[in-house]
Coordinates of C-alpha atoms and ligand atoms in Angstrom, one line a residue:
X1375 CA 51.7 118.1 19.5
X1376 CA 53.5 116.3 22.3
X1377 CA 56.1 118.2 24.2
X1378 CA 59.7 117.5 23.2
X1379 CA 60.7 116.9 26.8
X1380 CA 58.4 116.2 29.7
X1381 CA 59.9 115.3 33.0
X1382 CA 57.7 114.4 36.0
X1383 CA 59.0 113.7 39.5
X1384 CA 62.5 112.6 38.3
X1385 CA 64.9 111.4 41.0
X1386 CA 68.5 110.3 40.6
X1387 CA 70.9 109.0 43.3
X1388 CA 74.6 108.3 43.2
X1389 CA 74.7 105.8 46.1
X1390 CA 73.4 107.8 49.1
X1391 CA 73.7 111.1 47.3
X1392 CA 70.3 112.4 46.1
X1393 CA 71.5 114.3 43.0
X1394 CA 68.2 115.1 41.3
X1395 CA 65.2 115.7 43.6
X1396 CA 61.7 115.5 42.2
X1397 CA 62.5 117.4 38.9
X1398 CA 59.5 118.6 36.9
X1399 CA 60.1 120.3 33.6
X1400 CA 58.6 120.7 30.1
X1401 CA 60.3 121.8 26.9
X1402 CA 58.3 122.5 23.8
X1403 CA 59.4 122.0 20.2
X1404 CA 61.7 124.8 19.1
X1405 CA 62.1 126.0 22.7
X1406 CA 65.5 127.1 24.0
X1407 CA 65.9 126.1 27.7
X1408 CA 68.9 127.5 29.5
X1409 CA 70.1 125.9 32.8
X1410 CA 72.2 127.8 35.2
X1411 CA 73.3 127.1 38.8
X1412 CA 76.4 126.5 40.9
X1413 CA 78.8 123.6 40.3
X1414 CA 77.5 120.3 41.7
X1415 CA 73.8 121.3 41.5
X1416 CA 73.0 118.4 39.1
X1417 CA 72.9 120.2 35.7
X1418 CA 75.1 117.7 33.9
X1419 CA 73.4 114.8 35.6
X1420 CA 70.1 116.0 34.3
X1421 CA 71.4 116.3 30.7
X1422 CA 73.1 112.9 31.1
X1423 CA 69.8 111.3 32.2
X1424 CA 68.0 112.9 29.2
X1425 CA 70.6 111.6 26.8
X1426 CA 70.8 108.1 28.4
X1427 CA 74.3 108.4 29.6
X1428 CA 72.9 107.9 33.1
X1429 CA 69.8 106.1 34.3
X1430 CA 67.4 107.9 36.6
X1431 CA 66.0 106.0 39.6
X1432 CA 62.3 107.1 39.3
X1433 CA 60.0 109.4 37.6
X1434 CA 58.4 109.7 34.1
X1435 CA 60.4 111.1 31.2
X1436 CA 59.4 111.8 27.6
X1437 CA 62.1 112.7 25.1
X1438 CA 61.4 113.8 21.5
X1439 CA 57.8 113.1 22.2
X1440 CA 58.5 109.4 23.1
X1441 CA 58.1 108.0 26.5
X1442 CA 61.6 106.9 27.7
X1443 CA 61.0 106.3 31.4
X1444 CA 57.5 105.4 32.7
X1445 CA 56.0 104.5 36.0
X1446 CA 56.9 100.9 35.2
X1447 CA 60.5 101.7 34.4
X1448 CA 62.6 102.2 31.3
X1449 CA 61.3 101.3 27.9
X1450 CA 62.7 98.4 25.9
X1451 CA 66.2 98.6 24.4
X1452 CA 65.1 99.2 20.9
X1453 CA 62.8 102.1 21.8
X1454 CA 65.6 103.6 24.0
X1455 CA 68.0 103.5 21.1
X1456 CA 65.6 105.1 18.8
X1457 CA 65.0 107.9 21.2
X1458 CA 68.8 108.3 21.8
X1459 CA 69.5 108.7 18.1
X1460 CA 67.1 111.7 18.0
X1461 CA 69.2 113.6 20.5
X1462 CA 72.7 115.2 20.2
X1463 CA 74.9 116.2 23.0
X1464 CA 77.9 118.6 23.0
X1465 CA 80.3 118.3 25.9
X1466 CA 82.4 120.9 27.7
X1467 CA 85.6 119.0 26.7
X1468 CA 84.6 118.2 23.1
X1469 CA 85.0 114.4 23.6
X1470 CA 86.4 113.9 20.1
X1471 CA 88.4 110.7 19.2
X1472 CA 92.0 112.0 19.2
X1473 CA 93.2 109.2 16.8
X1474 CA 90.5 109.8 14.2
X1475 CA 90.5 112.6 11.6
X1476 CA 87.8 115.3 11.8
X1477 CA 85.9 113.6 9.0
X1478 CA 86.0 110.2 10.7
X1479 CA 84.9 111.7 14.0
X1480 CA 81.8 112.8 12.3
X1481 CA 81.2 109.8 10.0
X1482 CA 81.9 107.1 12.6
X1483 CA 78.4 106.9 14.1
X1484 CA 76.4 106.9 10.9
X1485 CA 78.8 104.4 9.2
X1486 CA 79.5 102.0 12.1
X1487 CA 76.4 102.3 14.2
X1488 CA 73.7 103.0 11.6
X1489 CA 75.4 101.2 8.7
X1490 CA 75.0 104.1 6.4
X1491 CA 77.0 104.2 3.1
X1492 CA 80.4 105.8 3.5
X1493 CA 79.9 108.1 0.5
X1494 CA 76.6 109.4 1.8
X1495 CA 78.0 109.8 5.3
X1496 CA 81.0 111.7 4.0
X1497 CA 78.8 114.0 1.9
X1498 CA 76.6 114.7 4.9
X1499 CA 79.7 115.4 7.1
X1500 CA 81.3 117.7 4.5
X1501 CA 78.0 119.7 4.4
X1502 CA 78.1 120.0 8.2
X1503 CA 81.8 121.0 8.2
X1504 CA 81.0 123.7 5.7
X1505 CA 78.2 125.0 7.8
X1506 CA 80.7 125.1 10.7
X1507 CA 83.3 126.9 8.6
X1508 CA 85.6 123.9 8.7
X1509 CA 85.5 122.4 5.3
X1510 CA 89.3 122.7 4.9
X1511 CA 89.9 120.7 8.2
X1512 CA 88.3 117.4 7.2
X1513 CA 91.6 115.5 7.2
X1514 CA 93.1 117.3 10.2
X1515 CA 93.3 115.6 13.6
X1516 CA 91.7 117.2 16.7
X1517 CA 95.1 118.1 18.2
X1518 CA 95.8 120.2 15.1
X1519 CA 92.7 122.4 15.8
X1520 CA 92.0 125.2 18.2
X1521 CA 89.6 124.5 21.0
X1522 CA 86.9 126.6 19.2
X1523 CA 87.4 124.5 16.0
X1524 CA 87.3 121.3 18.0
X1525 CA 84.1 122.3 19.6
X1526 CA 82.6 123.2 16.2
X1527 CA 83.6 119.7 15.0
X1528 CA 81.8 118.2 18.0
X1529 CA 78.7 120.3 17.2
X1530 CA 78.9 119.0 13.6
X1531 CA 79.1 115.5 15.0
X1532 CA 76.1 116.1 17.2
X1533 CA 74.1 117.2 14.2
X1534 CA 75.1 114.2 12.0
X1535 CA 72.0 112.2 12.7
X1536 CA 69.7 115.2 12.3
X1537 CA 68.6 115.3 15.9
X1538 CA 65.3 116.7 17.2
X1539 CA 67.0 118.1 20.3
X1540 CA 70.5 119.4 21.0
X1541 CA 71.9 119.4 24.5
X1542 CA 74.9 121.5 25.3
X1543 CA 76.8 121.0 28.6
X1544 CA 78.9 124.2 29.2
X1545 CA 80.0 124.2 25.6
X1546 CA 82.4 127.2 26.1
X1547 CA 83.7 126.6 29.6
X1548 CA 87.0 125.0 28.3
X1549 CA 87.6 127.8 25.8
X1550 CA 89.5 131.1 25.9
X1551 CA 87.3 134.1 25.9
X1552 CA 88.1 135.0 22.3
X1553 CA 87.1 131.5 21.2
X1554 CA 83.9 131.5 23.3
X1555 CA 82.3 134.0 20.9
X1556 CA 82.7 131.9 17.8
X1557 CA 80.9 128.9 19.5
X1558 CA 78.1 131.1 21.0
X1559 CA 77.6 132.4 17.5
X1560 CA 77.2 128.9 16.0
X1561 CA 74.8 128.0 18.8
X1562 CA 72.7 131.1 18.2
X1563 CA 72.5 130.3 14.4
X1564 CA 71.2 126.8 15.3
X1565 CA 68.7 128.4 17.7
X1566 CA 67.5 130.7 14.9
X1567 CA 67.0 127.7 12.6
X1568 CA 64.4 126.4 15.1
X1569 CA 66.3 123.7 16.8
X1570 CA 65.0 122.6 20.3
X1571 CA 67.9 123.2 22.7
X1572 CA 68.8 122.6 26.3
X1573 CA 71.9 124.6 27.2
X1574 CA 73.9 124.6 30.4
X1575 CA 76.0 127.7 30.5
X1576 CA 77.6 130.4 32.6
X1577 CA 77.5 132.8 29.7
X1578 CA 74.8 135.0 31.1
X1579 CA 74.4 137.6 28.3
X1580 CA 74.2 134.7 25.8
X1581 CA 71.6 133.0 28.1
X1582 CA 69.6 136.2 28.2
X1583 CA 69.7 136.5 24.4
X1584 CA 68.9 133.0 23.4
X1585 CA 66.7 131.5 26.1
X1586 CA 63.0 131.3 26.0
X1587 CA 63.1 129.9 29.5
X1588 CA 65.7 129.8 32.2
X1589 CA 66.0 127.4 35.2
X1590 CA 68.2 128.0 38.2
X1591 CA 69.3 124.7 39.8
X1592 CA 70.8 124.2 43.2
X1593 CA 71.4 121.0 45.2
X1594 CA 69.4 118.9 42.8
X1595 CA 66.3 121.1 42.9
X1596 CA 64.9 123.6 40.3
X1597 CA 64.9 126.5 42.7
X1598 CA 63.5 129.1 40.3
X1599 CA 62.4 129.2 36.7
X1600 CA 61.2 132.0 34.5
X1601 CA 61.6 133.8 31.2
X1602 CA 65.0 135.5 31.0
X1603 CA 63.7 139.0 31.4
X1604 CA 62.4 138.1 34.8
X1605 CA 65.1 135.7 36.0
X1606 CA 67.9 138.1 35.0
X1607 CA 65.9 141.1 36.2
X1608 CA 65.1 143.0 39.4
X1609 CA 62.3 140.7 40.5
X1610 CA 64.5 137.5 40.7
X1611 CA 65.0 136.0 44.1
X1612 CA 67.9 137.2 46.3
X1613 CA 69.6 133.8 45.8
X1614 CA 69.5 134.1 42.0
X1615 CA 70.7 137.7 42.2
X1616 CA 73.5 136.6 44.5
X1617 CA 74.5 133.9 42.1
X1618 CA 74.4 136.2 39.1
X1619 CA 76.4 138.9 40.8
X1620 CA 79.5 136.8 40.2
X1621 CA 79.0 136.9 36.5
X1622 CA 78.3 140.6 36.1
X1623 CA 81.8 141.9 36.8
Ligands
ADP3166 P1 76.8 120.2 37.8 O1 76.8 119.8 36.4 O2 75.6 121.1 38.2 O3 78.1 120.8 38.3 P2 76.7 117.4 38.4 O4 75.5 116.9 37.8 O5 78.0 117.1 37.7 O6 76.6 118.9 38.7 O7 76.9 116.7 39.8 C1 75.9 116.7 40.8 C2 76.3 116.0 42.0 O8 76.5 114.6 41.7 C3 77.7 116.4 42.6 O9 77.6 116.3 44.0 C4 78.6 115.4 42.0 O10 79.7 115.3 42.8 C5 77.8 114.2 41.9 N1 78.2 113.2 40.9 C6 78.2 113.5 39.5 N2 78.5 112.4 38.8 C7 78.7 111.4 39.7 C8 79.1 110.1 39.6 N3 79.3 109.5 38.4 N4 79.3 109.4 40.8 C9 79.0 109.9 42.0 N5 78.7 111.2 42.1 C10 78.5 112.0 41.0
MG3167 MG1 78.3 120.1 35.0

């Protein structure tokens, strides 16, 4: 079976700034990839390229088993849209629509974009809210929820179209420590269900628990990658150890 993500020689610039430098990476179906690294290393940009929020400049990229970027450039708009609809992204700052209810935040894409029936979309959304422990919050507005609840809504939203891959960009970085745990628990449950995941996080014990593979990025380069027992262990490079020392207080 085709890999879920295959990246070959990916490069991305912002003007003169070379942000992703010859990235090569493979993610298999069901795999949990965790990305760590200092701020500014290109982690978000890589996720944004994979979810089509940014365009890469060169390379070859397959997402959900479909070629998205080839030697000849990006695929046609219809193919790109199909690929995009198979991915879900959860942001650090939730990115909910503040003027929509929780329910509408989740049903907006299926109803407006995919023209699904409202009743069906609502039923699906209520199921996802239940799964997130938020079935009583359907009519609330984001501002009436805790950060942890808002993030669970945005996870429900990311799941609405039944994605093949979920991307998380520092999903707990905006949360108080006591709310972080509830989100990590939800992500672990999704992981246990077999979801393919790419997670950028600074939660190292979570990373060690959930990851099949960990990459350490710095200055737009994958500096080191390995299974968590190695990357978080004694045989990691001095640079990785130095980076991790900050999180082991
Ligand atoms: P990380 O998520 O690892 O902190 P980012 O991918 O956000 O890193 O950023 C990588 C580099 O790209 C940084 O130097 C950042 O300032 C720069 N950058 C990110 N987004 C943009 C943008 N839209 N325009 C210009 N530079 C950007
Ligand atoms: Mg980032």
